[in-house]
Amino acid sequence: RPSLSPVLRMVTGLIVAHRRSQEQVVSSGVLALVHRMETDTRVKRVAENASFLLDELKDSEFADEVRRLRDATLSAKKKKAEEKRQQIMQQLNLSVKNTGEGAFIQSNTDAFLTECSNIEDESGIECIVCREGFSFKPDEVLGIYAFARPVEVDTVRINKSSSSRETCYTTVSHFNVIHYSCHKASAKVDASMRPPKTEWEGATIRNLKTKCNNLLPICGPATNPVQYKRNVSCYIDRLHALHATNLTNFECCVYDLRILLSRFSSRISFSVDANGGGPSHNMLYLPFLVQLGLYILDDYDTTSSRAMYEKALCSFIVSDMSNTSNPSYELIYFLMTSSIFLLSYDEWLAHRYTLLQHFLKFNIKHRRLHGTLTYGSQGATPASLPQSHLPGLHRNLPGDDLWEDDDDIDDEDDAVEFTDVVPPQMGTASSASAAAPSPVEKPKVSEETDLFLFLKPCLVFICLINELQTVLKKDIRDPTTPATKSGTVIIQTSKNAPWVVQCKEALKTKQSKILEALKEVLETINQDLYQFEDVQEFLDLFGVLPDVLSENESVEEFMSKLKK
């Protein structure tokens, strides 16, 4: 075959303007072979040289023979193509109506349209790379891009009596979901680029240019337990790589959820850490953080005991806050957040009024002991927030700036939004001095109004816990809810308890329903929770106003008892 090209060129040269050579080519039967070579592209330049040879004969008296061979081949190709077309149309139950320019293809039956309608779109969360989710890739594990950083909190360990500063982690997200396999393949491509990108530099681009340094795994309906555990271990290892901690993995998860809820309640910017992601994205992030916490508590972490945390929560429920000399604010917020993992919905309904009373009494006492924030400071940053509202965000650890190219963020971007809580005429001391040489006198507010402004983020915080309890567990009823008897509360739940199993199953199989419900919760927060103007309106939204009025003549009497 390598010799075909030079032979064809030689024959072409011999037949140019030489009739006897042309007759020899035609009479010897070589013409048909040359035409077959003309349509064979397997050997380099053979088809081209064969075509040149036939073109020389096309201009001679043997042109009809060349035309006949080529027309026969073209007709055979058209016939074969038409047969294939008819075969495909028959399979699809299609036919050609009319002929000529007005011809059109019509379905003989509705089978084709029915088949098209049966193609389902991905109904749940989907990968940002392949656009598939658990519907079409049930075995593939999905993860949520998240940005984590270490923070320090003042805390009292559940199994220890002394307080200390401990490291935990706070995460935020833009809620971009990706398969672990797609993330790995994309990272491999990023590393081979010029210039190469690191794993998280490439991930940041896929994450809509929102910084990320971790993947929160999602457990789906058919997720392999071994693979999910491996991904959870990878998630935890990445957190520990940021900074070491003495807290258990479950405690770190609860603190993460607690700080995230505090961002909502105190209206702290979510994008200040990662340069992207807002309330709507992090609201959808919440249930998968709860899923992770339940898994760590019951199936992953041997250092965490459900009974130990249940005992601490029971002690808090039956405690007398008026006799507590110096309560640990972080422990109280930890216990309130841990109720999402420890209480069934019926238990939450049974104890939420008591929890609310203790929670408010604690915050009032904490305000009396440690002072309060001047809510007129519109430029307040997380550093100036009362620790009872957002502990952990007031101090970064050395070395937590993981992004060398990160631009500095203006203080204004880090500001707390209290526009709906604070009278607009109030301003910071610095802004007042800059505006006028003489100090501006702040408008006076009543003691009740000042207390309400202080408590409002706390009220929104416990409302968010109530909303999460409702969304995740409302359809899961537990008729065996223990009642309070003789000053004791018994909460004993095993990991195989019906409500625990059903809650975990709902987080696996009803993700779309939960996410839709949380979108409505976000609307409720914006339209109701941020807008209530007094304690009575909050109690009505929280659903305990009848309980308050059954024990007190008025809401004012209820608040007076809490101040004692």
Coordinates of C-alpha atoms in Angstrom, one line a residue:
R1 CA 0.0 0.0 0.0
P2 CA 2.8 2.6 0.6
S3 CA 3.6 2.2 -3.1
L4 CA 0.1 3.0 -4.3
S5 CA 0.5 6.7 -4.3
P6 CA 3.7 6.8 -6.5
V7 CA 2.3 4.2 -8.9
L8 CA -0.9 6.3 -9.3
R9 CA 1.1 9.4 -10.0
M10 CA 3.2 7.5 -12.5
V11 CA 0.1 6.2 -14.4
T12 CA -1.4 9.6 -14.4
G13 CA 1.7 11.0 -16.1
L14 CA 1.6 8.2 -18.7
I15 CA -2.0 8.8 -19.8
V16 CA -1.8 12.6 -20.1
A17 CA -2.5 13.3 -23.8
H18 CA -1.7 9.7 -24.8
R19 CA -4.8 7.9 -26.2
R20 CA -3.3 4.4 -26.4
S21 CA -2.3 4.5 -22.7
Q22 CA -5.9 5.7 -21.8
E23 CA -7.4 2.8 -23.8
Q24 CA -5.1 0.3 -22.0
V25 CA -6.3 1.6 -18.6
V26 CA -10.0 1.4 -19.6
S27 CA -9.8 -2.0 -21.4
S28 CA -7.7 -3.7 -18.7
G29 CA -10.4 -3.2 -16.0
V30 CA -8.1 -1.0 -13.9
L31 CA -10.5 1.9 -14.1
A32 CA -13.0 0.3 -11.6
L33 CA -10.1 -0.4 -9.2
V34 CA -8.9 3.2 -9.4
H35 CA -12.5 4.4 -8.7
R36 CA -12.6 2.3 -5.6
M37 CA -9.3 3.8 -4.4
E38 CA -10.9 7.2 -5.0
T39 CA -13.4 6.5 -2.2
D40 CA -10.9 4.9 0.2
T41 CA -9.3 7.3 2.6
R42 CA -7.5 4.7 4.8
V43 CA -4.1 5.2 3.1
K44 CA -2.7 8.7 3.0
R45 CA -3.0 10.5 -0.4
V46 CA -4.2 7.4 -2.3
A47 CA -7.7 8.7 -2.8
E48 CA -6.4 12.1 -3.8
N49 CA -4.0 10.6 -6.5
A50 CA -6.7 8.2 -7.7
S51 CA -9.0 11.1 -8.2
F52 CA -6.4 13.0 -10.2
L53 CA -6.0 10.0 -12.5
L54 CA -9.8 9.8 -13.2
D55 CA -9.9 13.5 -13.8
E56 CA -7.4 13.2 -16.6
L57 CA -9.7 10.6 -18.2
K58 CA -12.8 12.8 -17.6
D59 CA -11.6 15.2 -20.3
S60 CA -11.1 12.5 -22.9
E61 CA -13.4 10.3 -25.0
F62 CA -13.6 7.9 -22.0
A63 CA -15.4 10.6 -19.9
D64 CA -18.7 8.7 -20.0
E65 CA -17.1 5.6 -18.5
V66 CA -15.7 7.7 -15.6
R67 CA -19.1 9.5 -15.1
R68 CA -21.0 6.2 -15.1
L69 CA -18.7 4.8 -12.3
R70 CA -19.0 7.9 -10.2
D71 CA -22.8 8.2 -10.6
A72 CA -23.3 4.6 -9.7
T73 CA -21.3 5.0 -6.5
L74 CA -23.2 8.2 -5.6
S75 CA -26.6 6.5 -6.2
A76 CA -25.6 3.6 -4.0
K77 CA -24.6 5.9 -1.2
K78 CA -27.9 7.9 -1.5
K79 CA -29.9 4.6 -1.4
K80 CA -28.0 3.4 1.6
A81 CA -28.5 6.7 3.4
E82 CA -32.2 6.7 2.6
E83 CA -32.6 3.2 3.9
K84 CA -30.9 4.2 7.2
R85 CA -33.1 7.2 7.4
Q86 CA -36.3 5.2 6.9
Q87 CA -35.1 2.7 9.5
I88 CA -34.6 5.4 12.1
M89 CA -37.9 7.1 11.3
Q90 CA -39.7 3.7 11.6
Q91 CA -38.1 3.2 15.0
L92 CA -39.4 6.6 16.1
N93 CA -42.8 6.1 14.4
L94 CA -42.3 9.1 12.1
S95 CA -43.3 9.5 8.5
V96 CA -42.9 12.1 5.7
K97 CA -46.0 14.0 4.8
N98 CA -46.3 15.6 1.3
T99 CA -43.3 15.9 -1.0
G100 CA -41.1 18.7 -2.4
E101 CA -40.7 22.0 -0.6
G102 CA -43.8 21.5 1.6
A103 CA -42.7 18.1 3.0
F104 CA -42.6 17.7 6.7
I105 CA -42.0 14.9 9.2
Q106 CA -45.0 13.9 11.4
S107 CA -45.3 11.4 14.2
N108 CA -47.6 8.5 13.4
T109 CA -48.3 8.0 17.1
D110 CA -47.7 9.8 20.3
A111 CA -44.9 7.3 21.3
F112 CA -42.1 9.8 20.4
L113 CA -43.7 12.6 22.4
T114 CA -44.5 10.3 25.2
E115 CA -40.9 9.1 25.3
C116 CA -39.7 12.7 25.4
S117 CA -42.1 13.5 28.2
N118 CA -40.8 10.6 30.2
I119 CA -37.3 12.1 30.3
E120 CA -37.1 13.5 33.8
D121 CA -35.0 16.5 34.8
E122 CA -32.9 16.4 38.0
S123 CA -35.5 17.2 40.7
G124 CA -33.1 17.7 43.6
I125 CA -29.7 19.3 44.2
E126 CA -27.3 18.8 41.2
C127 CA -23.6 18.9 40.5
I128 CA -22.3 22.2 39.1
V129 CA -20.1 20.4 36.7
C130 CA -22.1 17.4 35.3
R131 CA -25.5 18.8 36.2
E132 CA -26.6 15.4 37.6
G133 CA -27.7 14.6 41.2
F134 CA -29.0 11.7 43.2
S135 CA -31.7 10.9 40.6
F136 CA -29.3 9.8 37.9
K137 CA -26.2 9.2 39.9
P138 CA -27.5 7.7 43.2
D139 CA -24.2 6.1 44.1
E140 CA -22.1 9.3 43.6
V141 CA -21.4 11.3 46.8
L142 CA -22.2 15.1 46.5
G143 CA -20.5 17.7 48.6
I144 CA -21.0 21.4 49.3
Y145 CA -18.2 23.9 48.8
A146 CA -17.6 25.6 52.1
F147 CA -15.1 28.1 53.5
A148 CA -14.0 27.3 57.1
R149 CA -11.8 29.3 59.5
P150 CA -10.9 28.7 63.1
V151 CA -12.2 30.9 65.9
E152 CA -11.8 30.9 69.7
V153 CA -14.8 30.8 72.1
D154 CA -15.1 31.0 75.9
T155 CA -16.7 27.7 76.8
V156 CA -17.4 25.3 79.6
R157 CA -16.9 21.7 78.5
I158 CA -19.9 19.4 79.2
N159 CA -17.8 16.9 81.1
K160 CA -15.6 19.5 82.9
S161 CA -16.5 22.2 85.4
S162 CA -13.8 24.8 84.5
S163 CA -14.1 27.2 81.7
S164 CA -11.4 27.8 79.0
R165 CA -10.9 29.3 75.6
E166 CA -11.3 26.6 73.0
T167 CA -10.9 26.5 69.2
C168 CA -13.8 25.7 67.0
Y169 CA -14.6 26.3 63.4
T170 CA -17.1 28.5 61.6
T171 CA -18.1 27.7 58.0
V172 CA -20.1 29.6 55.4
S173 CA -21.1 28.5 51.9
H174 CA -22.4 29.8 48.5
F175 CA -24.2 26.4 48.3
N176 CA -22.6 25.2 45.2
V177 CA -22.8 21.4 45.1
I178 CA -20.3 19.1 43.3
H179 CA -19.6 15.4 43.0
Y180 CA -16.5 14.3 44.8
S181 CA -15.4 12.6 41.5
C182 CA -16.1 15.7 39.5
H183 CA -14.1 17.8 42.0
K184 CA -11.2 15.4 41.8
A185 CA -11.2 15.3 38.0
S186 CA -11.5 19.1 37.8
A187 CA -8.6 19.5 40.3
K188 CA -6.5 17.2 38.1
V189 CA -7.2 19.3 35.1
D190 CA -6.4 22.5 37.0
A191 CA -3.1 21.1 38.1
S192 CA -2.1 20.4 34.4
M193 CA -2.9 23.9 33.2
R194 CA -0.4 26.6 32.5
P195 CA 0.1 28.2 34.9
P196 CA -1.2 25.4 37.2
K197 CA -3.9 26.0 39.8
T198 CA -4.1 24.5 43.2
E199 CA -7.0 22.3 44.2
W200 CA -8.9 25.2 46.0
E201 CA -7.9 27.9 43.5
G202 CA -9.7 26.0 40.8
A203 CA -12.6 25.2 43.2
T204 CA -13.0 28.9 43.9
I205 CA -13.6 29.6 40.3
R206 CA -16.2 26.8 40.1
N207 CA -17.7 28.2 43.3
L208 CA -18.6 31.4 41.6
K209 CA -15.3 33.0 42.8
T210 CA -16.4 32.5 46.4
K211 CA -13.5 31.3 48.5
C212 CA -13.6 27.7 49.7
N213 CA -11.3 25.2 51.4
N214 CA -13.5 22.3 52.3
L215 CA -16.3 20.0 51.0
L216 CA -19.3 19.2 53.3
P217 CA -20.5 15.7 52.3
I218 CA -24.2 15.1 51.6
C219 CA -25.7 11.7 52.4
G220 CA -28.2 10.8 49.7
P221 CA -30.8 8.0 49.5
A222 CA -28.4 5.4 48.1
T223 CA -25.1 6.7 49.3
N224 CA -22.6 4.1 50.3
P225 CA -22.1 4.3 54.1
V226 CA -18.4 3.5 53.8
Q227 CA -17.8 6.2 51.2
Y228 CA -19.8 8.8 53.2
K229 CA -17.7 8.0 56.3
R230 CA -14.5 8.4 54.3
N231 CA -15.7 11.8 53.1
V232 CA -16.8 12.9 56.6
S233 CA -13.3 12.0 57.8
C234 CA -11.8 14.0 55.0
Y235 CA -14.0 17.0 55.9
I236 CA -12.9 16.8 59.6
D237 CA -9.3 16.4 58.7
R238 CA -9.3 19.6 56.6
L239 CA -10.8 21.4 59.6
H240 CA -8.2 20.1 62.0
A241 CA -5.5 21.1 59.5
L242 CA -6.6 24.8 60.0
H243 CA -5.9 24.6 63.7
A244 CA -5.9 22.0 66.5
T245 CA -8.8 21.8 68.9
N246 CA -9.6 20.1 72.2
L247 CA -13.3 20.0 71.4
T248 CA -15.0 16.8 70.1
N249 CA -16.1 16.7 66.5
F250 CA -19.7 16.9 67.6
E251 CA -19.1 20.0 69.7
C252 CA -17.3 21.6 66.8
C253 CA -20.3 20.9 64.6
V254 CA -22.7 22.4 67.2
Y255 CA -20.6 25.5 67.6
D256 CA -20.5 25.9 63.8
L257 CA -24.2 25.7 63.6
R258 CA -24.6 28.0 66.6
I259 CA -22.4 30.7 65.0
L260 CA -24.2 30.3 61.7
L261 CA -27.6 30.9 63.4
S262 CA -26.1 33.9 65.2
R263 CA -25.1 35.4 61.9
F264 CA -28.8 35.2 61.0
S265 CA -30.1 36.5 64.3
S266 CA -27.6 39.4 64.6
R267 CA -27.6 40.1 60.8
I268 CA -23.9 39.6 60.3
S269 CA -22.6 39.5 56.7
F270 CA -22.1 36.0 55.5
S271 CA -19.8 37.0 52.7
V272 CA -17.3 38.8 54.8
D273 CA -15.2 35.6 55.1
A274 CA -15.5 34.1 51.7
N275 CA -16.4 37.1 49.5
G276 CA -19.6 35.4 48.4
G277 CA -22.6 33.6 49.7
G278 CA -25.6 35.2 51.4
P279 CA -28.5 34.4 53.7
S280 CA -30.3 32.4 51.0
H281 CA -27.3 30.2 50.3
N282 CA -26.5 29.5 54.0
M283 CA -30.1 28.8 54.9
L284 CA -29.9 25.9 52.5
Y285 CA -26.6 24.9 54.0
L286 CA -28.1 24.4 57.5
P287 CA -29.9 21.0 57.1
F288 CA -26.7 19.3 55.8
L289 CA -24.8 20.7 58.8
V290 CA -27.5 19.1 61.0
Q291 CA -27.2 15.8 59.0
L292 CA -23.4 15.9 59.6
G293 CA -23.9 16.5 63.4
L294 CA -26.4 13.6 63.7
Y295 CA -24.0 11.3 61.9
I296 CA -21.0 12.3 64.0
L297 CA -23.0 12.0 67.3
D298 CA -24.5 8.5 66.6
D299 CA -22.3 6.8 64.1
Y300 CA -18.8 8.4 63.8
D301 CA -17.4 9.9 66.9
T302 CA -16.7 7.5 69.8
T303 CA -15.7 10.4 72.0
S304 CA -19.2 11.9 72.0
S305 CA -22.0 10.4 74.0
R306 CA -25.7 11.3 73.4
A307 CA -26.5 10.5 77.0
M308 CA -23.9 13.0 78.2
Y309 CA -25.3 15.9 76.2
E310 CA -28.9 14.9 77.1
K311 CA -28.0 15.0 80.8
A312 CA -26.6 18.5 80.4
L313 CA -29.7 19.6 78.5
C314 CA -32.0 18.1 81.1
S315 CA -30.1 19.9 83.9
F316 CA -30.5 23.2 82.0
I317 CA -34.3 22.6 81.6
V318 CA -34.9 22.0 85.3
S319 CA -32.4 24.6 86.6
D320 CA -33.3 27.7 88.4
M321 CA -31.5 30.5 86.5
S322 CA -32.1 33.0 89.3
N323 CA -29.7 31.0 91.6
T324 CA -27.0 30.9 88.9
S325 CA -24.3 33.4 89.9
N326 CA -22.3 33.7 86.7
P327 CA -23.7 31.6 83.9
S328 CA -21.5 30.6 81.0
Y329 CA -23.1 32.3 78.0
E330 CA -21.4 30.0 75.5
L331 CA -22.6 26.8 77.3
I332 CA -26.2 28.1 77.3
Y333 CA -26.1 28.8 73.6
F334 CA -24.5 25.5 73.0
L335 CA -27.2 23.7 74.8
M336 CA -29.9 25.6 73.0
T337 CA -28.4 24.7 69.6
S338 CA -27.8 21.0 70.7
S339 CA -31.6 20.6 71.3
I340 CA -31.8 20.3 67.5
F341 CA -29.9 17.0 67.7
L342 CA -31.2 15.8 71.1
L343 CA -34.9 16.6 71.2
S344 CA -37.8 15.1 69.2
Y345 CA -40.4 17.6 67.9
D346 CA -42.8 16.6 70.7
E347 CA -40.1 17.1 73.3
W348 CA -39.3 20.5 71.9
L349 CA -42.9 21.5 72.0
A350 CA -43.1 20.3 75.6
H351 CA -40.0 22.1 76.8
R352 CA -39.7 25.2 74.5
Y353 CA -41.6 27.5 76.9
T354 CA -39.3 26.5 79.8
L355 CA -36.2 26.8 77.5
L356 CA -37.4 30.3 76.4
Q357 CA -37.8 31.4 80.0
H358 CA -34.3 30.2 81.0
F359 CA -32.8 31.6 77.8
L360 CA -34.2 35.1 78.3
K361 CA -33.5 35.1 82.0
F362 CA -29.9 34.1 81.3
N363 CA -29.4 36.9 78.7
I364 CA -31.0 39.5 81.0
K365 CA -28.6 38.4 83.8
H366 CA -25.7 38.4 81.4
R367 CA -26.5 41.9 80.4
R368 CA -26.7 43.0 84.0
L369 CA -23.3 41.4 84.8
H370 CA -21.3 42.3 81.6
G371 CA -23.0 45.4 80.2
T372 CA -24.7 45.9 76.9
L373 CA -24.0 47.1 73.4
T374 CA -24.9 50.6 72.4
Y375 CA -27.3 49.8 69.6
G376 CA -26.9 53.3 68.2
S377 CA -23.6 52.2 66.7
Q378 CA -24.6 51.7 63.2
G379 CA -21.0 50.9 62.2
A380 CA -20.8 48.2 64.8
T381 CA -18.6 45.2 63.8
P382 CA -18.5 41.7 65.1
A383 CA -15.8 42.8 67.5
S384 CA -18.3 45.2 69.2
L385 CA -21.2 42.7 69.5
P386 CA -22.1 41.4 72.9
Q387 CA -20.5 38.0 73.4
S388 CA -23.8 36.5 74.2
H389 CA -24.9 37.3 70.7
L390 CA -22.0 36.2 68.6
P391 CA -19.1 34.8 70.5
G392 CA -16.4 33.3 68.4
L393 CA -16.4 36.0 65.7
H394 CA -14.6 38.6 67.8
R395 CA -11.2 37.0 67.6
N396 CA -9.3 35.3 64.7
L397 CA -6.6 32.9 65.3
P398 CA -3.0 33.5 64.0
G399 CA -2.5 31.9 60.7
D400 CA -6.2 31.7 59.7
D401 CA -5.6 34.0 56.7
L402 CA -5.2 31.1 54.2
W403 CA -5.4 33.2 51.1
E404 CA -2.3 35.3 50.4
D405 CA -4.0 37.2 47.5
D406 CA -7.1 38.0 49.5
D407 CA -7.9 41.7 49.2
D408 CA -8.6 43.6 52.4
I409 CA -12.2 44.0 53.3
D410 CA -13.4 47.4 54.3
D411 CA -14.9 47.7 57.8
E412 CA -18.2 48.9 56.2
D413 CA -18.6 45.5 54.5
D414 CA -18.2 43.8 57.9
A415 CA -20.8 46.0 59.5
V416 CA -23.8 44.6 61.4
E417 CA -27.1 45.5 59.8
F418 CA -29.3 46.9 62.6
T419 CA -31.2 49.3 60.4
D420 CA -34.6 47.8 61.4
V421 CA -33.7 47.7 65.1
V422 CA -31.8 51.0 65.6
P423 CA -33.4 54.4 65.3
P424 CA -31.8 56.0 62.2
Q425 CA -30.8 59.1 64.0
M426 CA -28.4 57.3 66.2
G427 CA -24.7 57.3 65.1
T428 CA -21.3 56.2 66.3
A429 CA -19.2 58.4 68.5
S430 CA -16.6 58.7 65.8
S431 CA -19.0 59.7 63.2
A432 CA -20.6 62.2 65.5
S433 CA -17.3 63.8 66.3
A434 CA -16.4 64.0 62.6
A435 CA -19.7 65.6 61.7
A436 CA -19.6 68.4 64.4
P437 CA -17.0 69.7 66.8
S438 CA -19.4 69.3 69.8
P439 CA -20.7 65.8 70.9
V440 CA -24.1 64.9 69.7
E441 CA -26.5 63.9 72.5
K442 CA -28.1 60.5 71.8
P443 CA -31.8 60.3 72.0
K444 CA -33.1 58.7 75.2
V445 CA -35.1 55.4 75.1
S446 CA -37.1 53.8 77.8
E447 CA -35.7 50.9 79.8
E448 CA -38.2 48.5 78.3
T449 CA -37.2 49.6 74.7
D450 CA -33.5 49.3 75.6
L451 CA -34.0 45.8 77.0
F452 CA -36.0 44.8 73.9
L453 CA -33.3 46.0 71.6
F454 CA -30.8 44.0 73.5
L455 CA -32.9 40.8 73.5
K456 CA -34.1 41.0 69.9
P457 CA -31.1 39.0 68.4
C458 CA -31.6 36.5 71.2
L459 CA -35.3 36.1 70.4
V460 CA -34.6 35.7 66.6
F461 CA -32.0 33.1 67.6
I462 CA -34.4 30.9 69.5
C463 CA -37.0 31.4 66.8
L464 CA -34.6 30.0 64.2
I465 CA -34.1 26.9 66.3
N466 CA -37.9 26.6 66.5
E467 CA -38.1 26.9 62.7
L468 CA -35.4 24.2 62.2
Q469 CA -37.2 21.9 64.6
T470 CA -40.4 22.4 62.7
V471 CA -39.0 21.9 59.2
L472 CA -36.9 18.8 60.1
K473 CA -39.2 17.1 62.5
K474 CA -42.8 18.3 62.3
D475 CA -43.9 15.2 60.4
I476 CA -42.1 12.9 62.9
R477 CA -44.2 12.5 66.0
D478 CA -43.1 10.7 69.1
P479 CA -46.0 9.7 71.4
T480 CA -43.6 8.6 74.2
T481 CA -42.5 12.2 75.0
P482 CA -41.5 12.2 78.7
A483 CA -43.1 14.9 80.9
T484 CA -41.6 17.0 83.7
K485 CA -42.2 15.3 87.0
S486 CA -41.1 16.5 90.4
G487 CA -38.6 18.9 89.0
T488 CA -36.9 16.3 86.8
V489 CA -36.9 15.8 83.1
I490 CA -35.9 12.5 81.5
I491 CA -34.5 12.7 78.0
Q492 CA -33.1 9.3 77.0
T493 CA -32.8 8.7 73.3
S494 CA -30.8 6.0 71.5
K495 CA -29.5 6.4 68.0
N496 CA -32.1 3.8 67.0
A497 CA -35.1 5.8 68.4
P498 CA -37.9 6.2 65.8
W499 CA -37.6 9.9 65.6
V500 CA -33.8 9.9 65.2
V501 CA -34.0 7.2 62.5
Q502 CA -36.9 9.1 60.7
C503 CA -35.1 12.4 60.9
K504 CA -31.9 11.0 59.4
E505 CA -34.0 9.3 56.7
A506 CA -35.8 12.6 55.9
L507 CA -32.5 14.4 55.5
K508 CA -31.5 11.7 53.0
T509 CA -34.7 11.3 51.0
K510 CA -36.7 14.5 51.4
Q511 CA -34.0 17.0 50.6
S512 CA -35.9 19.0 48.0
K513 CA -38.9 19.3 50.4
I514 CA -36.7 20.5 53.2
L515 CA -34.9 23.0 51.0
E516 CA -38.2 24.5 49.8
A517 CA -39.5 24.8 53.3
L518 CA -36.3 26.6 54.4
K519 CA -36.8 29.1 51.5
E520 CA -40.1 29.9 53.1
V521 CA -38.4 30.2 56.5
L522 CA -36.0 32.8 55.0
E523 CA -39.1 34.8 53.9
T524 CA -40.5 34.5 57.4
I525 CA -37.3 35.8 58.8
N526 CA -37.3 38.8 56.6
Q527 CA -41.0 39.6 56.8
D528 CA -41.7 38.7 60.4
L529 CA -38.8 37.9 62.7
Y530 CA -36.7 41.0 61.8
Q531 CA -39.8 43.2 61.9
F532 CA -41.5 42.4 65.3
E533 CA -41.4 45.5 67.5
D534 CA -42.2 44.2 71.0
V535 CA -41.9 41.1 73.1
Q536 CA -45.6 40.3 72.9
E537 CA -45.4 40.2 69.1
F538 CA -42.5 37.8 69.3
L539 CA -44.3 35.5 71.8
D540 CA -47.2 35.3 69.4
L541 CA -44.8 34.4 66.5
F542 CA -43.1 31.9 68.7
G543 CA -46.3 30.2 69.6
V544 CA -46.1 30.6 73.4
L545 CA -48.3 33.7 74.0
P546 CA -51.2 31.5 75.4
D547 CA -48.7 29.9 77.9
V548 CA -47.5 33.3 79.0
L549 CA -50.9 34.7 79.5
S550 CA -52.1 31.6 81.3
E551 CA -49.5 32.1 84.0
N552 CA -49.3 35.9 84.0
E553 CA -51.8 38.7 83.7
S554 CA -49.8 40.4 81.1
V555 CA -46.5 40.2 79.1
E556 CA -45.1 43.0 81.3
E557 CA -45.6 40.8 84.3
F558 CA -43.9 37.9 82.5
M559 CA -40.9 40.1 81.7
S560 CA -40.7 41.4 85.3
K561 CA -40.4 37.9 86.6
L562 CA -37.5 37.3 84.2
K563 CA -35.7 40.3 85.5
K564 CA -35.7 39.0 89.1

